[in-house]
Structure formats: structure tokens, C-alpha cells
């Protein structure tokens, strides 16, 4: 082979694949955003940390949900948007650390379109475990740096993430495939095998979960408290309202939290921080406690399956809508 | 501009294209183009610090030229050399070490010195060392009345600017005057660059989260258990290996695309059977610099065994501190100084002894394993932000703690096994590319790079597609999350 041909073959291969990748991501992105059930892919677990900052920018929502997989599973914009008459966005992701939760909240607060963010407080628990104060995602995709200043060259990083990253390829492929499985007129709720957020806890799942989460605690160490404080500081200056809530974990698991201790202290720490914030900041934060006996957490299985839970801690999107009602978010005025 | 970023890919493409378009024009035009490109590369990070780079270049060029002139006239030039050294060391002390020295003095003496909060200018350790070597060589008569353009390009040439290799003026400047890339330079350069990119984004960056999680847990006082400590130590040993190897490949590959060769900087250091050999394979340009401009001026091995070991120890201590303003780096250097001293003493003690042929292979394997263990132990100190963290990790190695940050899964075992196979048994990227002249030879004649036999790269269509696919995989895994470890120095 002539040596001068090598670069042509090499660059040709690279250019061809990159072009195909960019085209796929562009087409899949448009398909997902334009699909009637497109919002439901925000409940999927995949490479959400990579692509959700891009979607947030594209969708320009008014209401944003931030938190761990409880949030990711529990708030489906396809259900919420028509009910509330607004554009919402699910910014939840698996195993969110306190640091990541603060950073995602900061990102949402920095968007002009966002009027309200709802944050699940379980993401601010932990006792200084590894990674609680570290990002596991590329922060250059977020609007602001950890200090709150605009991220330099963010447009470039969003562009490369959207079209050229492996994360976008993975999330777009998963989302587009999931949507393509829906027949005309079907929604995510009709295919819990593909959208697990709509599956229902059974007796077997309940037993397995009780065993799996037998050592689960709900405590707040110094590190998570610092992150919550940092988030409230960011919210103090923001235009968007902040609502915090203790998530409605099932009473069976709340009993475990109480046995292992720390839950009351966690709630008290949060209440104190929110009270202090509301005293000193014009932008008041709301606080709701669903991690207590209520009609959701006390539910028992009906005909062997749960109407509201995927498992003991993950509530289903209809329950998420109910929670919003309890928070007073009932329509455009409510937001 | 990190090498592992889209802006750099675009920048490199423009630089190579522009350089090749100018190839038929005047040589000066190509050098001016490369200098401007290099300054743009540096300014992408922080434009204001470009003034520091340019200022440092001008001052050193003036002092170096003056030394050369005075030497030619037979005049005393010591004052200029000392002034030049003080200028460079003062610059690096101010920006890099003042905070460390002030805070340490406050801790030890409670004297309340103001602790400055300087922002560390990118690459200052590298361009300062390169300019010190220029001044010392000017005093020794080894420089050749370079033009300001040549000198400025030598300092700022973008493939080596940020994190080395540490280049000597006489290695690089003569190449500026024979700027004409060969036909296969582009092919060899982009292949080497792709290998480096793959090492970084597919291997080093995927090991980093595990090493980070474990070392961060140790830093927060979690008493590490044996599994965490061993895995953290091994993961970091491999992370830094592939991270620095990747950087070196990408730097050399970028330069090869422009038709210029940088010194070989990385040559399978974990294949070393002794610490002496390790330093002839790891960060080769730094160890050669320390040898020539610190160890030898201190007296080297010319004043007896004790003085030799002391010189070695001092050289490695300062080499450690060069890496960063933290006493852990100095301790890391000190550990390597101690290792080298023991290694030299052992060699002296066993001089003339022979080993039965049947024992050679197992002894060599044992020596390689021992060298790897010693360097990995030292990496713990290097990676730890403070001594308490390092103590915690070392304590975990001997079973003092009970944490369970990560678990030893079959995947972790398979990963480690694969990594050992790669670093111990596979040819390195220099050996794969060596037939195509990707770098200047090693300054250590007893550790030459030899071309791989079967795995040697050839510019075939199949290889083009394979390395192109490797490049794409690496690009898909790109992240701004993990800059090169050596960028911080």
C-alpha cells in the first residue's frame, strides 16, 4: 500500500463512523423529543447523566425534578405535563450522590425557563462514603461550575455530548428502541416490561427488597449536609422556587430506618436548614414529609401487586403525580 | 487545551494542515506558524498566562545570548548564569511552592506568614526546566547562537509544552531547520496518537473512578480493608501507567505528524527488573534531565560511594518535589532515592557474582515483580493528598481496616490479569512504531527501544481501518472529567 493512502483510509474510517454517529444521534434525538411518549424515556436507566443535561437545555422546562432513582422512576412528564399544563423535566439519575444532586439542582436553577424545582431528600443522605463529594459525570455539560459561575465553553461541550459521545449513543439508542416498541396509542404505562418505572411491586419483590435493603439506613452525615446547604445557598439567589420532600418510601422499609436510627435526626437537620434558609432568603423553600404514614406509604398489595410502588422505595409515576398534588402543584397557578 | 478533547483534535488538524500547506514556502514562515499555533494552544487555557510564558522566554533568551557572547569573548559569565537560575527558580518557587513553604513555616513555627493563593500556571515546571538546561548549556558552550524565533519555538512547541517530554534545545532546534515531513509521518503520527488516546480514554479513565473512590475514602478517614487497599494501589499503579504512557504517545504522535521527533519518554517501565532500570524507562526525559543537570553537578559518583548515594537521594527528593507542592511528592521522591541507593549498594555487593542459567528466568521474573511492588508502594504516597491518607492505605494492605468500598469481583480479577499481561508481556507503542522512527532514541544506551517483530505497525488498509476504529472507540469514551495526571505538574 502506498504510504500516502494510509491517512486516507484511516481518516475515511474515522470520518465515516463519526458522521454516522452524529447523524444517528441527531435523528434519534429528534425522534425522542417528537414522540408522544418521548418524555417517558426520562424514567429509563441508562446513560442519563450524559444526556439529561442536553435534554434539559433542549426541552427548556418550567418544572424540574431532581434526585436519585426514586425521582427518575416516579415523575413521568407524559403524565405530569397535561395534568399541570406545564413543561416538566425529570432530572433524576441512578445512585445520585449528594454532590451530584446539588450540581444538577444548580444546573436547573441556572436555566431561565425553570420556575420550580422539586428535590427528593434521600439523595442527601449518607455518612461520608466514597464519592459523596465527587462527580461521576462530566460537569462541563452543566450551566454553572460548582462555585456558581457560568461554565466556560459549555456550548461546545453540549454539542460534543449531544452528537459525538458514547453516552449519547447509548441513551439515544436505548430510548429510541424503547419508544419504537410502543404500538400506536400505547404509552409507557402499557409496557412495564420496557419502562420498568411502570412495573408493580409483587409479594416476591417485596420480600426480596426487604432482604436486599435489610441494612438500609436514612442518615445525613456532614458531607451530605454541606451539599444540601450549598444547594440552598444557590437557591437563595435563584428565580426558581425550590420544594424539598422526604420521599414516600413504603412503611415496611421506613420501619427499618427507624430501627437503625438516624431518620429523625436527618429530618430534624433538614427542617433546621430549611427554616434557617427561609429566614434569611427571599426565595423560600417548601418542605414536605412523605416519609411517614400516609395513604401512599401505608398501602398494601392488591391482588398480589402494588398500585403505587415498583419496589419498597421506588414509587410509580401515578404516585408521583399524587405527590405533586399534595405539594400543591395542581396546575399552572400551582407551580 | 487537553490532548484528549475535541478542540485539540480540531486544533491539531488545522496545525498539521497549515504546516503542510506552508511546506513549500519559506522555512521561517513555517516556524512562525508553529510558534503562533503553540501560543494559541497555550492561551486556550488562560490567555493572561501567555504573558508569563513569553516573558520567561524573552528573559531567558536574553540571558542565554549574553552568556554565549561573554563566553565567546572570554569574559566572566557566572553572574548571568546565577541570575538566570535564580530567575527561573524564583518563578517556579513563587507560583508553585510559596504557598507550601509559607503554610509549612506557619505550621512548624506559628509565625503567621501570609499564605499566598497563586494559581499554578500550566506547564511552568516543564518550560522552566527546559530553559534552565538551555542556560547551563549556554555556559558550557553547547548552544549555537539561536535566533529568538527558534528559541521561542523550542520553549513553546505545543506537543511538548504542557507536560513534556522535557526537551533539550539541541534535540529540537536543529529539526526546525529541516522541517519537511516524510510521507509516512502523517500515518505514523495519527496511529501513535490514536494508541495514546485509546490508552487514556479506554483504560486509564476507566480505572480512575475505582482508584479515586478508594483513595478518597482513605482521605476521609475510612479505615481501608485489605481488598480496598490492594485494589486501590493496583488500580492507581495501572491508571498512572496508562495515563502517562497515553500522554507521551499523544505528544510524540502530534509531533510526528508535523515531521518532528521528541525524545522517547516511556518504555514499558513495569518490565523493569530494578529501580535503576525503572528510571530509565519511566519519564525518561525527566530522569535524564535530573541526571545531567542535578546529579552530575552535585558530584555524581565521582566522590565515593557515600557521597554518590547522598547525591542520588537529594536528586530524587528534589525530583519528587518538582512534581508538586506537597510534601507527599517529596516523600515519594525520597522513597525512590532510598530504593536507588539500595539498588546501587546491592549491585556493588553482588558485583562479579554469577547466576546459574537455570535460575536466570525465575530470578528476573522475581526482580520484575519486586520492582513493580516497590514502585506501586511508592505510588500510594504519590497519589495520597496527605500522609494520613497514605498511612491509611498502607495500613489496609496489612489488614488494619475493614472497609468495603469496592469488592473483588471476577471482573476486577480479569481486568487486573489483562493489565498485567499488557504491561509485562506485550510490546509497547514505541516498539510497535519503532520502524517508523517515532521518537529520538533513549538517552540510556543500555535501555534502547527495539522494534517489535510480529506486532510492528505497517501502513496497510486493514491497519488503517483497525486503528481508525480504535480511534473512534476512544473518542466515544472521551470525558472532560479526567485530565492527564501530569498536567497538574
PDB file of C-alpha atoms in Angstrom, chain A residues 93-315:
ATOM      1  CA  UNK A  93     -30.466   9.551  37.857  1.00  0.00           C
ATOM      2  CA  UNK A  94     -29.411   6.275  39.454  1.00  0.00           C
ATOM      3  CA  UNK A  95     -27.468   6.435  42.707  1.00  0.00           C
ATOM      4  CA  UNK A  96     -27.131  10.203  42.743  1.00  0.00           C
ATOM      5  CA  UNK A  97     -24.553  11.340  45.253  1.00  0.00           C
ATOM      6  CA  UNK A  98     -25.219  14.418  47.401  1.00  0.00           C
ATOM      7  CA  UNK A  99     -22.650  16.302  45.334  1.00  0.00           C
ATOM      8  CA  UNK A 100     -24.274  15.341  42.049  1.00  0.00           C
ATOM      9  CA  UNK A 101     -27.725  16.234  43.343  1.00  0.00           C
ATOM     10  CA  UNK A 102     -26.509  19.667  44.345  1.00  0.00           C
ATOM     11  CA  UNK A 103     -24.844  20.127  40.956  1.00  0.00           C
ATOM     12  CA  UNK A 104     -27.912  19.030  38.979  1.00  0.00           C
ATOM     13  CA  UNK A 105     -30.070  21.335  41.105  1.00  0.00           C
ATOM     14  CA  UNK A 106     -27.607  24.176  40.471  1.00  0.00           C
ATOM     15  CA  UNK A 107     -27.836  23.451  36.760  1.00  0.00           C
ATOM     16  CA  UNK A 108     -31.640  23.512  36.782  1.00  0.00           C
ATOM     17  CA  UNK A 109     -31.724  26.692  38.862  1.00  0.00           C
ATOM     18  CA  UNK A 110     -29.446  28.415  36.360  1.00  0.00           C
ATOM     19  CA  UNK A 111     -31.871  27.875  33.475  1.00  0.00           C
ATOM     20  CA  UNK A 112     -34.109  30.844  32.704  1.00  0.00           C
ATOM     21  CA  UNK A 113     -37.094  28.690  31.790  1.00  0.00           C
ATOM     22  CA  UNK A 114     -37.148  26.879  35.128  1.00  0.00           C
ATOM     23  CA  UNK A 115     -39.671  28.274  37.608  1.00  0.00           C
ATOM     24  CA  UNK A 116     -39.704  25.484  40.135  1.00  0.00           C
ATOM     25  CA  UNK A 117     -37.507  22.572  41.141  1.00  0.00           C
ATOM     26  CA  UNK A 118     -38.599  19.629  43.260  1.00  0.00           C
ATOM     27  CA  UNK A 119     -35.833  17.769  45.033  1.00  0.00           C
ATOM     28  CA  UNK A 120     -36.014  14.420  46.792  1.00  0.00           C
ATOM     29  CA  UNK A 121     -34.038  14.492  50.033  1.00  0.00           C
ATOM     30  CA  UNK A 122     -32.935  10.856  50.065  1.00  0.00           C
ATOM     31  CA  UNK A 123     -30.177  11.975  47.688  1.00  0.00           C
ATOM     32  CA  UNK A 124     -28.671  13.979  50.548  1.00  0.00           C
ATOM     33  CA  UNK A 125     -28.123  11.013  52.809  1.00  0.00           C
ATOM     34  CA  UNK A 126     -25.000   9.084  53.618  1.00  0.00           C
ATOM     35  CA  UNK A 127     -22.174   9.109  56.077  1.00  0.00           C
ATOM     36  CA  UNK A 128     -19.158  10.270  54.147  1.00  0.00           C
ATOM     37  CA  UNK A 129     -18.946   7.266  51.885  1.00  0.00           C
ATOM     38  CA  UNK A 130     -16.730   7.368  48.813  1.00  0.00           C
ATOM     39  CA  UNK A 131     -17.903   9.537  46.005  1.00  0.00           C
ATOM     40  CA  UNK A 132     -20.413  11.570  48.027  1.00  0.00           C
ATOM     41  CA  UNK A 133     -18.448  14.717  47.341  1.00  0.00           C
ATOM     42  CA  UNK A 134     -17.298  13.857  43.849  1.00  0.00           C
ATOM     43  CA  UNK A 135     -18.761  13.972  40.379  1.00  0.00           C
ATOM     44  CA  UNK A 136     -19.062  10.785  38.389  1.00  0.00           C
ATOM     45  CA  UNK A 137     -20.070  12.706  35.299  1.00  0.00           C
ATOM     46  CA  UNK A 138     -18.630  15.362  33.074  1.00  0.00           C
ATOM     47  CA  UNK A 139     -19.547  18.623  34.793  1.00  0.00           C
ATOM     48  CA  UNK A 140     -18.679  20.797  31.813  1.00  0.00           C
ATOM     49  CA  UNK A 141     -22.151  19.944  30.498  1.00  0.00           C
ATOM     50  CA  UNK A 142     -23.791  21.848  33.339  1.00  0.00           C
ATOM     51  CA  UNK A 143     -24.642  25.556  33.144  1.00  0.00           C
ATOM     52  CA  UNK A 144     -22.559  26.553  36.103  1.00  0.00           C
ATOM     53  CA  UNK A 145     -19.390  25.497  37.857  1.00  0.00           C
ATOM     54  CA  UNK A 146     -19.547  24.254  41.458  1.00  0.00           C
ATOM     55  CA  UNK A 147     -18.892  27.854  42.505  1.00  0.00           C
ATOM     56  CA  UNK A 148     -21.895  29.040  40.528  1.00  0.00           C
ATOM     57  CA  UNK A 149     -20.108  30.843  37.705  1.00  0.00           C
ATOM     58  CA  UNK A 150     -21.027  30.047  34.089  1.00  0.00           C
ATOM     59  CA  UNK A 151     -19.228  27.004  32.725  1.00  0.00           C
ATOM     60  CA  UNK A 152     -16.632  28.084  30.158  1.00  0.00           C
ATOM     61  CA  UNK A 153     -17.309  26.932  26.583  1.00  0.00           C
ATOM     62  CA  UNK A 154     -20.394  24.994  27.650  1.00  0.00           C
ATOM     63  CA  UNK A 155     -21.964  25.235  24.201  1.00  0.00           C
ATOM     64  CA  UNK A 156     -19.075  23.247  22.774  1.00  0.00           C
ATOM     65  CA  UNK A 157     -19.299  20.543  25.437  1.00  0.00           C
ATOM     66  CA  UNK A 158     -23.068  20.243  24.995  1.00  0.00           C
ATOM     67  CA  UNK A 159     -22.621  19.928  21.246  1.00  0.00           C
ATOM     68  CA  UNK A 160     -19.985  17.214  21.501  1.00  0.00           C
ATOM     69  CA  UNK A 161     -22.009  15.380  24.152  1.00  0.00           C
ATOM     70  CA  UNK A 162     -25.171  15.529  22.092  1.00  0.00           C
ATOM     71  CA  UNK A 163     -23.713  14.349  18.815  1.00  0.00           C
ATOM     72  CA  UNK A 164     -20.395  12.667  19.447  1.00  0.00           C
ATOM     73  CA  UNK A 165     -20.360  10.999  22.839  1.00  0.00           C
ATOM     74  CA  UNK A 166     -20.721   7.330  23.615  1.00  0.00           C
ATOM     75  CA  UNK A 167     -23.121   8.288  26.410  1.00  0.00           C
ATOM     76  CA  UNK A 168     -25.477   9.967  23.940  1.00  0.00           C
ATOM     77  CA  UNK A 169     -25.205   6.990  21.607  1.00  0.00           C
ATOM     78  CA  UNK A 170     -26.156   4.622  24.423  1.00  0.00           C
ATOM     79  CA  UNK A 171     -29.004   6.705  25.827  1.00  0.00           C
ATOM     80  CA  UNK A 172     -30.417   7.621  22.425  1.00  0.00           C
ATOM     81  CA  UNK A 173     -30.262   4.015  21.268  1.00  0.00           C
ATOM     82  CA  UNK A 174     -31.982   2.745  24.422  1.00  0.00           C
ATOM     83  CA  UNK A 175     -34.622   5.486  24.327  1.00  0.00           C
ATOM     84  CA  UNK A 176     -35.384   5.192  20.625  1.00  0.00           C
ATOM     85  CA  UNK A 177     -35.575   1.408  20.846  1.00  0.00           C
ATOM     86  CA  UNK A 178     -37.925   1.635  23.860  1.00  0.00           C
ATOM     87  CA  UNK A 179     -40.223   4.085  22.103  1.00  0.00           C
ATOM     88  CA  UNK A 180     -40.189   2.025  18.927  1.00  0.00           C
ATOM     89  CA  UNK A 181     -41.626  -0.911  20.911  1.00  0.00           C
ATOM     90  CA  UNK A 182     -44.796   1.070  21.668  1.00  0.00           C
ATOM     91  CA  UNK A 183     -47.642   0.446  19.282  1.00  0.00           C
ATOM     92  CA  UNK A 184     -49.792   3.324  18.129  1.00  0.00           C
ATOM     93  CA  UNK A 185     -51.833   4.645  21.020  1.00  0.00           C
ATOM     94  CA  UNK A 186     -49.738   2.837  23.625  1.00  0.00           C
ATOM     95  CA  UNK A 187     -47.976   4.700  26.409  1.00  0.00           C
ATOM     96  CA  UNK A 188     -45.098   3.715  28.655  1.00  0.00           C
ATOM     97  CA  UNK A 189     -47.650   2.575  31.234  1.00  0.00           C
ATOM     98  CA  UNK A 190     -48.754  -0.153  28.810  1.00  0.00           C
ATOM     99  CA  UNK A 191     -45.250  -1.612  28.559  1.00  0.00           C
ATOM    100  CA  UNK A 192     -43.807  -2.020  32.053  1.00  0.00           C
ATOM    101  CA  UNK A 193     -41.506  -4.677  30.592  1.00  0.00           C
ATOM    102  CA  UNK A 194     -39.736  -1.868  28.707  1.00  0.00           C
ATOM    103  CA  UNK A 195     -40.429   1.039  31.066  1.00  0.00           C
ATOM    104  CA  UNK A 196     -39.754  -0.522  34.487  1.00  0.00           C
ATOM    105  CA  UNK A 197     -40.955   2.619  36.292  1.00  0.00           C
ATOM    106  CA  UNK A 198     -44.471   1.382  35.484  1.00  0.00           C
ATOM    107  CA  UNK A 199     -43.975  -2.137  36.812  1.00  0.00           C
ATOM    108  CA  UNK A 200     -45.665  -3.119  40.063  1.00  0.00           C
ATOM    109  CA  UNK A 201     -44.269  -4.478  43.272  1.00  0.00           C
ATOM    110  CA  UNK A 202     -45.404  -8.047  43.901  1.00  0.00           C
ATOM    111  CA  UNK A 203     -45.208 -10.139  47.025  1.00  0.00           C
ATOM    112  CA  UNK A 204     -41.989 -11.675  45.751  1.00  0.00           C
ATOM    113  CA  UNK A 205     -40.435  -8.274  45.031  1.00  0.00           C
ATOM    114  CA  UNK A 206     -41.483  -7.034  48.456  1.00  0.00           C
ATOM    115  CA  UNK A 207     -39.811  -9.977  50.182  1.00  0.00           C
ATOM    116  CA  UNK A 208     -36.687  -9.731  48.061  1.00  0.00           C
ATOM    117  CA  UNK A 209     -36.471  -5.995  48.679  1.00  0.00           C
ATOM    118  CA  UNK A 210     -36.899  -6.358  52.413  1.00  0.00           C
ATOM    119  CA  UNK A 211     -33.974  -8.732  52.394  1.00  0.00           C
ATOM    120  CA  UNK A 212     -31.910  -6.664  49.944  1.00  0.00           C
ATOM    121  CA  UNK A 213     -32.440  -3.450  51.896  1.00  0.00           C
ATOM    122  CA  UNK A 214     -32.182  -5.025  55.331  1.00  0.00           C
ATOM    123  CA  UNK A 215     -29.228  -2.852  56.309  1.00  0.00           C
ATOM    124  CA  UNK A 216     -30.522   0.321  54.655  1.00  0.00           C
ATOM    125  CA  UNK A 217     -30.309   3.494  56.762  1.00  0.00           C
ATOM    126  CA  UNK A 218     -31.508   7.032  56.196  1.00  0.00           C
ATOM    127  CA  UNK A 219     -28.946   9.249  57.896  1.00  0.00           C
ATOM    128  CA  UNK A 220     -27.292  12.506  56.947  1.00  0.00           C
ATOM    129  CA  UNK A 221     -23.579  12.937  57.571  1.00  0.00           C
ATOM    130  CA  UNK A 222     -21.634  16.190  57.474  1.00  0.00           C
ATOM    131  CA  UNK A 223     -20.782  15.890  53.775  1.00  0.00           C
ATOM    132  CA  UNK A 224     -24.365  15.489  52.544  1.00  0.00           C
ATOM    133  CA  UNK A 225     -25.452  18.294  54.903  1.00  0.00           C
ATOM    134  CA  UNK A 226     -22.838  20.570  53.334  1.00  0.00           C
ATOM    135  CA  UNK A 227     -24.129  19.730  49.864  1.00  0.00           C
ATOM    136  CA  UNK A 228     -27.728  20.458  50.850  1.00  0.00           C
ATOM    137  CA  UNK A 229     -26.598  23.714  52.376  1.00  0.00           C
ATOM    138  CA  UNK A 230     -24.734  24.593  49.161  1.00  0.00           C
ATOM    139  CA  UNK A 231     -27.851  23.831  47.145  1.00  0.00           C
ATOM    140  CA  UNK A 232     -29.976  26.060  49.365  1.00  0.00           C
ATOM    141  CA  UNK A 233     -27.402  28.829  49.047  1.00  0.00           C
ATOM    142  CA  UNK A 234     -27.688  28.564  45.252  1.00  0.00           C
ATOM    143  CA  UNK A 235     -31.482  28.583  45.563  1.00  0.00           C
ATOM    144  CA  UNK A 236     -31.399  31.697  47.721  1.00  0.00           C
ATOM    145  CA  UNK A 237     -30.314  33.804  44.767  1.00  0.00           C
ATOM    146  CA  UNK A 238     -32.255  31.933  42.089  1.00  0.00           C
ATOM    147  CA  UNK A 239     -35.510  32.900  40.445  1.00  0.00           C
ATOM    148  CA  UNK A 240     -36.944  29.407  40.625  1.00  0.00           C
ATOM    149  CA  UNK A 241     -38.748  28.129  43.705  1.00  0.00           C
ATOM    150  CA  UNK A 242     -37.427  25.087  45.499  1.00  0.00           C
ATOM    151  CA  UNK A 243     -39.515  22.347  47.037  1.00  0.00           C
ATOM    152  CA  UNK A 244     -37.865  19.601  49.029  1.00  0.00           C
ATOM    153  CA  UNK A 245     -39.520  16.383  50.041  1.00  0.00           C
ATOM    154  CA  UNK A 246     -38.770  13.299  52.048  1.00  0.00           C
ATOM    155  CA  UNK A 247     -39.715  10.552  49.588  1.00  0.00           C
ATOM    156  CA  UNK A 248     -42.639   8.207  50.314  1.00  0.00           C
ATOM    157  CA  UNK A 249     -40.715   5.015  50.975  1.00  0.00           C
ATOM    158  CA  UNK A 250     -43.036   2.209  51.955  1.00  0.00           C
ATOM    159  CA  UNK A 251     -43.748   1.902  55.687  1.00  0.00           C
ATOM    160  CA  UNK A 252     -42.175  -1.551  55.694  1.00  0.00           C
ATOM    161  CA  UNK A 253     -38.792  -0.020  54.920  1.00  0.00           C
ATOM    162  CA  UNK A 254     -39.353   3.124  56.992  1.00  0.00           C
ATOM    163  CA  UNK A 255     -39.629   0.781  59.957  1.00  0.00           C
ATOM    164  CA  UNK A 256     -36.122  -0.425  59.108  1.00  0.00           C
ATOM    165  CA  UNK A 257     -34.814   3.138  59.018  1.00  0.00           C
ATOM    166  CA  UNK A 258     -36.290   3.743  62.448  1.00  0.00           C
ATOM    167  CA  UNK A 259     -34.726   0.558  63.801  1.00  0.00           C
ATOM    168  CA  UNK A 260     -31.293   1.507  62.572  1.00  0.00           C
ATOM    169  CA  UNK A 261     -31.675   5.085  63.866  1.00  0.00           C
ATOM    170  CA  UNK A 262     -30.806   8.372  62.287  1.00  0.00           C
ATOM    171  CA  UNK A 263     -34.040   9.073  60.430  1.00  0.00           C
ATOM    172  CA  UNK A 264     -35.411  11.568  62.951  1.00  0.00           C
ATOM    173  CA  UNK A 265     -32.074  13.336  63.189  1.00  0.00           C
ATOM    174  CA  UNK A 266     -31.922  13.526  59.394  1.00  0.00           C
ATOM    175  CA  UNK A 267     -35.384  15.069  59.219  1.00  0.00           C
ATOM    176  CA  UNK A 268     -34.618  17.491  62.023  1.00  0.00           C
ATOM    177  CA  UNK A 269     -31.370  18.615  60.386  1.00  0.00           C
ATOM    178  CA  UNK A 270     -33.211  19.297  57.141  1.00  0.00           C
ATOM    179  CA  UNK A 271     -36.013  21.166  58.900  1.00  0.00           C
ATOM    180  CA  UNK A 272     -33.490  23.351  60.702  1.00  0.00           C
ATOM    181  CA  UNK A 273     -31.603  24.102  57.493  1.00  0.00           C
ATOM    182  CA  UNK A 274     -34.783  24.938  55.613  1.00  0.00           C
ATOM    183  CA  UNK A 275     -36.047  27.140  58.460  1.00  0.00           C
ATOM    184  CA  UNK A 276     -32.728  28.992  58.503  1.00  0.00           C
ATOM    185  CA  UNK A 277     -32.842  29.368  54.737  1.00  0.00           C
ATOM    186  CA  UNK A 278     -36.406  30.704  54.821  1.00  0.00           C
ATOM    187  CA  UNK A 279     -35.480  33.217  57.493  1.00  0.00           C
ATOM    188  CA  UNK A 280     -32.591  34.660  55.567  1.00  0.00           C
ATOM    189  CA  UNK A 281     -33.608  34.222  51.911  1.00  0.00           C
ATOM    190  CA  UNK A 282     -36.336  35.909  49.942  1.00  0.00           C
ATOM    191  CA  UNK A 283     -36.749  32.743  47.863  1.00  0.00           C
ATOM    192  CA  UNK A 284     -38.429  30.449  50.389  1.00  0.00           C
ATOM    193  CA  UNK A 285     -38.069  26.693  50.115  1.00  0.00           C
ATOM    194  CA  UNK A 286     -41.002  24.351  50.649  1.00  0.00           C
ATOM    195  CA  UNK A 287     -40.588  21.148  52.629  1.00  0.00           C
ATOM    196  CA  UNK A 288     -42.880  18.112  52.563  1.00  0.00           C
ATOM    197  CA  UNK A 289     -42.513  14.931  54.539  1.00  0.00           C
ATOM    198  CA  UNK A 290     -43.911  11.859  52.822  1.00  0.00           C
ATOM    199  CA  UNK A 291     -41.582   9.512  54.654  1.00  0.00           C
ATOM    200  CA  UNK A 292     -44.263   8.980  57.243  1.00  0.00           C
ATOM    201  CA  UNK A 293     -47.575   7.153  57.500  1.00  0.00           C
ATOM    202  CA  UNK A 294     -49.882   8.347  54.711  1.00  0.00           C
ATOM    203  CA  UNK A 295     -52.221   6.761  52.203  1.00  0.00           C
ATOM    204  CA  UNK A 296     -49.322   6.055  49.858  1.00  0.00           C
ATOM    205  CA  UNK A 297     -46.803   4.619  52.284  1.00  0.00           C
ATOM    206  CA  UNK A 298     -49.397   2.553  54.153  1.00  0.00           C
ATOM    207  CA  UNK A 299     -50.732   0.839  51.054  1.00  0.00           C
ATOM    208  CA  UNK A 300     -50.867  -2.903  50.947  1.00  0.00           C
ATOM    209  CA  UNK A 301     -50.728  -5.124  47.899  1.00  0.00           C
ATOM    210  CA  UNK A 302     -53.973  -5.538  45.978  1.00  0.00           C
ATOM    211  CA  UNK A 303     -54.417  -8.850  44.223  1.00  0.00           C
ATOM    212  CA  UNK A 304     -50.773  -9.548  44.755  1.00  0.00           C
ATOM    213  CA  UNK A 305     -49.406  -6.336  43.282  1.00  0.00           C
ATOM    214  CA  UNK A 306     -48.919  -2.741  44.318  1.00  0.00           C
ATOM    215  CA  UNK A 307     -50.776   0.127  42.650  1.00  0.00           C
ATOM    216  CA  UNK A 308     -48.145   2.666  43.686  1.00  0.00           C
ATOM    217  CA  UNK A 309     -44.768   1.025  44.081  1.00  0.00           C
ATOM    218  CA  UNK A 310     -42.184  -0.607  41.848  1.00  0.00           C
ATOM    219  CA  UNK A 311     -40.429  -1.808  44.985  1.00  0.00           C
ATOM    220  CA  UNK A 312     -40.225  -0.611  48.563  1.00  0.00           C
ATOM    221  CA  UNK A 313     -38.628   2.746  47.759  1.00  0.00           C
ATOM    222  CA  UNK A 314     -39.455   3.432  44.114  1.00  0.00           C
ATOM    223  CA  UNK A 315     -42.936   4.862  43.620  1.00  0.00           C
TER     224      UNK A 315
END
